[in-house]
């Protein structure tokens, strides 16, 4: 056991920190879930890309630094610590890219990854449909074979598509064989949202931003070159992505450590004006402790990943933990703010907005009820029926 | 960064697990409740023979010369089996303390004698009546003396195997007692809290495993109760708490072994999380067992009661959170 970072890793941390200190926008960007905000975020991501910080763990040929998993975690810690803008390209970079690296063709990787890394093409995730949420295998959007054109024609609807209104492309599951058993008739497709036959309708989220979209397909065309993995094997391709989504690639510990540090700052400020409430202090301490627990559990897991083990159903434990930690952390902040919590403008407004967003954590990426089922059945081995 | 145990460390854990499965099954824990000493001699002797009591004692004092990282998995196993023996007090607290003082009694402990210890936060010395040496860490002085130097006042624990005593020094403080050394006391306390945390994690794991087995076999409404989502979610919650408590104990062991500056906070993180995780596991285990878990004829109570005792001792979760709070707020 050696819980220290190597000199090279420490140097890497210093390099990230220096660059971020010099480049992170001084004033926070507007929300990336608004048209203006999205455009400004895209510019920021371009700045990141030009300095090779957009995709640190990727190969150099695609704009990365070939950073190790440890360095990636360090980068995420520094990124969050610096208060740098949230990544509006995250669904592509953190969810689609790992699957592309694993299962995409060379041609797909060469064509798609550089534009994804630079932010030129932002991707959104098209899993959910009006009648298929938790029961993802129940999707009914069709992809119908068009031999003459060498591809597929899409019909149907996706929903709850994060940033669908601003993104350029969508990765999603479509039913290519309606007669096959539920899980077998699905195919993973990469769709151009600007193509004919695609209509995107923004849907306002709880926090007031157009963070969602409904996407309608009316014979929109997808060429064969944009099938990821084999036709009919979409379910297993998609499961590779959900592993990343629940596990740590989407939500590295740095984000929660930084939030816990901000919470401590807030608690100190509040303690100055009022008699410090010991119960509230205890809740602040708990939030900080949870962030630490998440960090060390991640290090524990990463050691095994680096040794070549594959994450299994344990990623559901990770998802449960970070999503509930995030809610508790924001609830504590609101309690510290008292009557200031409700204000939508001003210096504290980010906490209510953050709280609203935290409440989605137990819903997206597979609801926490579903994750608990997975833990019970696949980690603990309880019977299914 | 290499946050994992070596093959040797895992092998030691496995050997201890096998040994305890044989020498300290639930029947042995149960027997300790009604035995005069509340202890389990066959397990203690076997552990002594393996050298486990001297893991963190230098070789010059008869130990194995290893560190807390080597010890933490062993202690987790002693929790898993609810071993009724003062192993934390002996192997983690008193033996290394005496060894650091150059006190020859460290070698006796490694060879199978046992120790008891108290601290302002844990004023009861467990299994003190059979200890050869007792350490009483007071607020102004630390007394290290043979059992005979103390007057023992028995008090009862919820855990019938834990023989608890209040200590009073008989007559004058034995001569030759060194000055009170705060850093020595702090280190001893942190080792005790770490050892207890590791045991609590072992207990939690044991109770979860027992309950998964039970819920897979017990049928109601024609199906195993483990198929019901309410039961599944209780158990998933317990497993979740344990998943995030355990690495904290391992990391705390490393901070002690390396004398890191953040040792106190790391130990408190470990003890608070382990106390909470094991208490939750006990609660879930009982609920999912139903009334059978509420009987003393069934083994679960042996593990629950050890959990409640250990969760409260060497600083409960609230105390450790407060210690962290003072460091960060
Ligand atoms: C902020 C946010 C962003 C999102 N972004 C995207 C995106 O980019 N792309 C995308 O495809 N989707 C996205 N989603 C959708 C998300 O994946 C779904 O909301 C989620 O899978 C749940 O589906 P549902 O909303 O239809 O709820 P339902 O599946 O209808 O569930 C409703 C309730 O029933 C419970 N339930 C359902 N089945 C079971 C069961 N078997 N056992 C126990 N309880 C059950 C659920 O846990 C939940 O509490 C997003 C959602 C949110 C909130």
Tab-separated table of C-alpha atoms in Angstrom, chain A residues 8-245:
chain	number	residue	atom	x	y	z
A	8	UNK	CA	5.498	12.775	-11.911
A	9	UNK	CA	1.871	12.832	-10.776
A	10	UNK	CA	2.564	15.693	-8.425
A	11	UNK	CA	4.225	17.597	-11.255
A	12	UNK	CA	1.223	16.868	-13.443
A	13	UNK	CA	-1.026	18.293	-10.728
A	14	UNK	CA	1.055	21.446	-10.555
A	15	UNK	CA	0.917	21.831	-14.332
A	16	UNK	CA	-2.895	21.501	-14.372
A	17	UNK	CA	-3.241	23.882	-11.491
A	18	UNK	CA	-1.056	26.560	-13.066
A	19	UNK	CA	-2.781	26.382	-16.393
A	20	UNK	CA	-6.258	26.445	-14.877
A	21	UNK	CA	-5.369	29.357	-12.619
A	22	UNK	CA	-4.278	31.330	-15.636
A	23	UNK	CA	-7.186	30.416	-17.903
A	24	UNK	CA	-10.397	29.676	-16.005
A	25	UNK	CA	-12.853	32.518	-16.702
A	26	UNK	CA	-12.855	34.955	-13.787
A	27	UNK	CA	-16.619	35.295	-13.786
A	28	UNK	CA	-18.746	32.173	-14.030
A	29	UNK	CA	-20.188	31.476	-17.480
A	30	UNK	CA	-23.959	31.517	-17.877
A	31	UNK	CA	-25.617	28.119	-17.678
A	32	UNK	CA	-24.582	25.768	-20.462
A	33	UNK	CA	-28.218	24.793	-20.785
A	34	UNK	CA	-29.127	28.083	-22.440
A	35	UNK	CA	-28.297	28.967	-26.058
A	36	UNK	CA	-25.856	31.794	-25.130
A	37	UNK	CA	-24.339	29.782	-22.322
A	38	UNK	CA	-23.842	26.758	-24.526
A	39	UNK	CA	-22.007	28.852	-27.127
A	40	UNK	CA	-19.702	30.339	-24.471
A	41	UNK	CA	-19.048	26.900	-22.998
A	42	UNK	CA	-18.128	25.631	-26.432
A	43	UNK	CA	-15.535	28.406	-26.724
A	44	UNK	CA	-14.125	27.444	-23.341
A	45	UNK	CA	-13.898	23.821	-24.387
A	46	UNK	CA	-12.016	24.897	-27.478
A	47	UNK	CA	-9.536	26.727	-25.231
A	48	UNK	CA	-9.164	23.544	-23.199
A	49	UNK	CA	-8.650	21.511	-26.345
A	50	UNK	CA	-6.020	23.853	-27.801
A	51	UNK	CA	-3.981	23.433	-24.630
A	52	UNK	CA	-4.589	19.661	-24.637
A	53	UNK	CA	-6.665	19.653	-21.488
A	54	UNK	CA	-9.984	18.658	-23.058
A	55	UNK	CA	-9.444	14.915	-23.057
A	56	UNK	CA	-6.355	14.270	-20.965
A	57	UNK	CA	-6.699	10.499	-20.903
A	58	UNK	CA	-7.042	10.101	-24.670
A	59	UNK	CA	-4.296	9.207	-27.128
A	60	UNK	CA	-2.244	12.140	-28.397
A	61	UNK	CA	-3.435	11.697	-31.973
A	62	UNK	CA	-6.945	12.665	-30.861
A	63	UNK	CA	-5.858	15.627	-28.768
A	64	UNK	CA	-5.155	13.882	-25.480
A	65	UNK	CA	-2.123	13.494	-23.253
A	66	UNK	CA	-2.316	9.770	-22.646
A	67	UNK	CA	-2.814	10.577	-18.976
A	68	UNK	CA	-3.140	7.600	-16.652
A	69	UNK	CA	-6.312	7.007	-14.696
A	70	UNK	CA	-4.579	8.547	-11.662
A	71	UNK	CA	-3.631	11.632	-13.640
A	72	UNK	CA	-7.163	11.880	-14.943
A	73	UNK	CA	-8.461	11.887	-11.356
A	74	UNK	CA	-5.911	14.525	-10.445
A	75	UNK	CA	-6.993	16.621	-13.415
A	76	UNK	CA	-10.634	16.337	-12.362
A	77	UNK	CA	-9.734	17.380	-8.808
A	78	UNK	CA	-7.896	20.410	-10.059
A	79	UNK	CA	-10.568	21.275	-12.598
A	80	UNK	CA	-13.289	21.302	-9.950
A	81	UNK	CA	-11.069	23.025	-7.423
A	82	UNK	CA	-10.420	25.827	-9.884
A	83	UNK	CA	-14.158	26.314	-10.321
A	84	UNK	CA	-13.824	25.741	-14.075
A	85	UNK	CA	-17.028	25.576	-16.157
A	86	UNK	CA	-18.984	22.333	-16.267
A	87	UNK	CA	-18.405	20.410	-19.466
A	88	UNK	CA	-21.265	20.676	-21.916
A	89	UNK	CA	-19.520	18.046	-24.042
A	90	UNK	CA	-19.466	15.561	-21.211
A	91	UNK	CA	-21.978	13.078	-22.592
A	92	UNK	CA	-19.877	12.558	-25.687
A	93	UNK	CA	-16.525	12.591	-23.949
A	94	UNK	CA	-17.406	10.573	-20.882
A	95	UNK	CA	-20.184	8.289	-22.134
A	96	UNK	CA	-19.855	7.749	-25.869
A	97	UNK	CA	-16.082	7.975	-26.220
A	98	UNK	CA	-15.215	5.010	-23.951
A	99	UNK	CA	-17.589	2.890	-26.023
A	100	UNK	CA	-16.152	4.210	-29.286
A	101	UNK	CA	-12.629	3.396	-28.156
A	102	UNK	CA	-13.742	-0.087	-27.231
A	103	UNK	CA	-16.124	-0.998	-30.029
A	104	UNK	CA	-15.910	1.654	-32.748
A	105	UNK	CA	-14.172	1.055	-36.058
A	106	UNK	CA	-10.918	2.827	-36.833
A	107	UNK	CA	-12.792	4.952	-39.366
A	108	UNK	CA	-15.367	5.964	-36.769
A	109	UNK	CA	-12.719	6.822	-34.221
A	110	UNK	CA	-10.729	8.919	-36.691
A	111	UNK	CA	-13.797	10.714	-37.953
A	112	UNK	CA	-15.624	11.333	-34.681
A	113	UNK	CA	-13.170	11.646	-31.821
A	114	UNK	CA	-11.180	14.749	-32.878
A	115	UNK	CA	-14.330	16.815	-33.393
A	116	UNK	CA	-15.736	15.566	-30.129
A	117	UNK	CA	-12.564	16.531	-28.309
A	118	UNK	CA	-12.488	20.049	-29.729
A	119	UNK	CA	-16.151	20.636	-28.976
A	120	UNK	CA	-16.873	21.151	-32.663
A	121	UNK	CA	-19.409	18.355	-32.430
A	122	UNK	CA	-21.289	18.078	-29.152
A	123	UNK	CA	-23.091	14.807	-28.461
A	124	UNK	CA	-26.214	13.955	-26.537
A	125	UNK	CA	-27.561	10.672	-25.267
A	126	UNK	CA	-30.727	9.256	-26.804
A	127	UNK	CA	-31.832	6.423	-24.589
A	128	UNK	CA	-35.128	7.415	-22.969
A	129	UNK	CA	-38.456	7.429	-24.727
A	130	UNK	CA	-41.874	8.447	-23.432
A	131	UNK	CA	-42.710	4.820	-22.718
A	132	UNK	CA	-39.262	3.533	-21.906
A	133	UNK	CA	-37.428	5.004	-18.935
A	134	UNK	CA	-36.213	2.533	-16.354
A	135	UNK	CA	-37.269	-0.241	-18.691
A	136	UNK	CA	-34.831	0.793	-21.362
A	137	UNK	CA	-35.231	-2.416	-23.336
A	138	UNK	CA	-38.822	-1.351	-23.917
A	139	UNK	CA	-37.873	1.322	-26.454
A	140	UNK	CA	-39.947	1.426	-29.615
A	141	UNK	CA	-38.238	4.004	-31.870
A	142	UNK	CA	-37.577	2.118	-35.066
A	143	UNK	CA	-34.675	2.010	-37.467
A	144	UNK	CA	-35.903	0.595	-40.771
A	145	UNK	CA	-33.520	-0.873	-43.314
A	146	UNK	CA	-32.937	1.178	-46.471
A	147	UNK	CA	-30.740	-1.015	-48.658
A	148	UNK	CA	-30.798	1.348	-51.599
A	149	UNK	CA	-29.357	4.185	-49.537
A	150	UNK	CA	-27.060	1.903	-47.511
A	151	UNK	CA	-28.363	2.688	-44.089
A	152	UNK	CA	-31.322	3.083	-41.795
A	153	UNK	CA	-34.428	5.303	-41.610
A	154	UNK	CA	-35.449	6.388	-38.121
A	155	UNK	CA	-39.019	6.734	-36.902
A	156	UNK	CA	-40.138	7.515	-33.377
A	157	UNK	CA	-39.248	9.752	-30.484
A	158	UNK	CA	-36.600	10.198	-27.813
A	159	UNK	CA	-37.130	12.308	-24.719
A	160	UNK	CA	-35.303	13.872	-21.742
A	161	UNK	CA	-32.333	14.332	-24.033
A	162	UNK	CA	-29.881	16.462	-22.056
A	163	UNK	CA	-28.837	19.524	-24.103
A	164	UNK	CA	-30.526	17.980	-27.110
A	165	UNK	CA	-31.535	21.453	-28.240
A	166	UNK	CA	-27.898	22.579	-28.521
A	167	UNK	CA	-26.020	19.436	-29.473
A	168	UNK	CA	-25.018	18.418	-32.962
A	169	UNK	CA	-25.271	14.668	-32.761
A	170	UNK	CA	-27.028	11.994	-30.771
A	171	UNK	CA	-26.046	8.453	-29.843
A	172	UNK	CA	-28.921	6.172	-29.079
A	173	UNK	CA	-30.662	2.854	-29.261
A	174	UNK	CA	-33.177	2.019	-31.938
A	175	UNK	CA	-35.195	-1.090	-32.633
A	176	UNK	CA	-33.985	-2.709	-35.850
A	177	UNK	CA	-35.780	-6.031	-35.434
A	178	UNK	CA	-39.247	-5.748	-33.913
A	179	UNK	CA	-39.711	-9.537	-34.036
A	180	UNK	CA	-36.616	-10.400	-32.019
A	181	UNK	CA	-36.721	-10.756	-28.210
A	182	UNK	CA	-36.692	-7.341	-26.521
A	183	UNK	CA	-32.966	-7.122	-25.892
A	184	UNK	CA	-31.894	-8.646	-29.195
A	185	UNK	CA	-33.568	-6.388	-31.715
A	186	UNK	CA	-31.724	-3.199	-30.793
A	187	UNK	CA	-28.958	-1.342	-32.580
A	188	UNK	CA	-26.709	1.478	-31.385
A	189	UNK	CA	-26.751	4.361	-33.876
A	190	UNK	CA	-24.903	7.657	-34.210
A	191	UNK	CA	-27.354	10.244	-35.509
A	192	UNK	CA	-26.875	13.682	-37.037
A	193	UNK	CA	-29.396	15.999	-35.369
A	194	UNK	CA	-29.199	18.394	-38.343
A	195	UNK	CA	-30.329	15.680	-40.777
A	196	UNK	CA	-33.635	15.935	-42.613
A	197	UNK	CA	-36.445	14.296	-40.701
A	198	UNK	CA	-35.127	15.218	-37.254
A	199	UNK	CA	-37.084	17.715	-35.154
A	200	UNK	CA	-35.816	18.892	-31.790
A	201	UNK	CA	-38.093	20.581	-29.269
A	202	UNK	CA	-36.549	22.098	-26.144
A	203	UNK	CA	-38.221	21.233	-22.846
A	204	UNK	CA	-37.694	23.451	-19.822
A	205	UNK	CA	-36.241	21.709	-16.796
A	206	UNK	CA	-37.036	22.115	-13.122
A	207	UNK	CA	-34.305	24.726	-12.820
A	208	UNK	CA	-35.771	26.855	-15.623
A	209	UNK	CA	-33.194	26.085	-18.306
A	210	UNK	CA	-33.820	24.371	-21.616
A	211	UNK	CA	-31.687	21.484	-20.534
A	212	UNK	CA	-33.939	18.803	-21.986
A	213	UNK	CA	-35.190	18.142	-25.473
A	214	UNK	CA	-37.647	15.903	-27.202
A	215	UNK	CA	-36.276	14.553	-30.448
A	216	UNK	CA	-38.653	13.366	-33.174
A	217	UNK	CA	-37.569	11.191	-36.074
A	218	UNK	CA	-39.492	11.137	-39.313
A	219	UNK	CA	-37.557	8.934	-41.736
A	220	UNK	CA	-34.264	10.541	-40.778
A	221	UNK	CA	-31.375	8.729	-42.459
A	222	UNK	CA	-28.367	7.134	-40.712
A	223	UNK	CA	-25.701	5.569	-42.965
A	224	UNK	CA	-24.245	2.159	-42.154
A	225	UNK	CA	-20.988	3.881	-41.239
A	226	UNK	CA	-22.794	5.231	-38.183
A	227	UNK	CA	-23.775	1.914	-36.649
A	228	UNK	CA	-21.692	1.426	-33.484
A	229	UNK	CA	-21.011	-2.251	-32.894
A	230	UNK	CA	-23.027	-4.902	-34.662
A	231	UNK	CA	-26.604	-4.561	-35.844
A	232	UNK	CA	-28.810	-6.261	-33.260
A	233	UNK	CA	-26.161	-6.025	-30.533
A	234	UNK	CA	-27.110	-2.535	-29.379
A	235	UNK	CA	-28.051	-3.631	-25.897
A	236	UNK	CA	-24.609	-4.874	-24.984
A	237	UNK	CA	-22.982	-1.864	-26.633
A	238	UNK	CA	-25.222	0.403	-24.567
A	239	UNK	CA	-24.418	-1.458	-21.370
A	240	UNK	CA	-20.757	-0.568	-21.877
A	241	UNK	CA	-21.871	3.071	-21.797
A	242	UNK	CA	-24.096	2.802	-18.737
A	243	UNK	CA	-21.155	1.314	-16.837
A	244	UNK	CA	-19.257	4.551	-17.487
A	245	UNK	CA	-22.275	6.636	-16.627
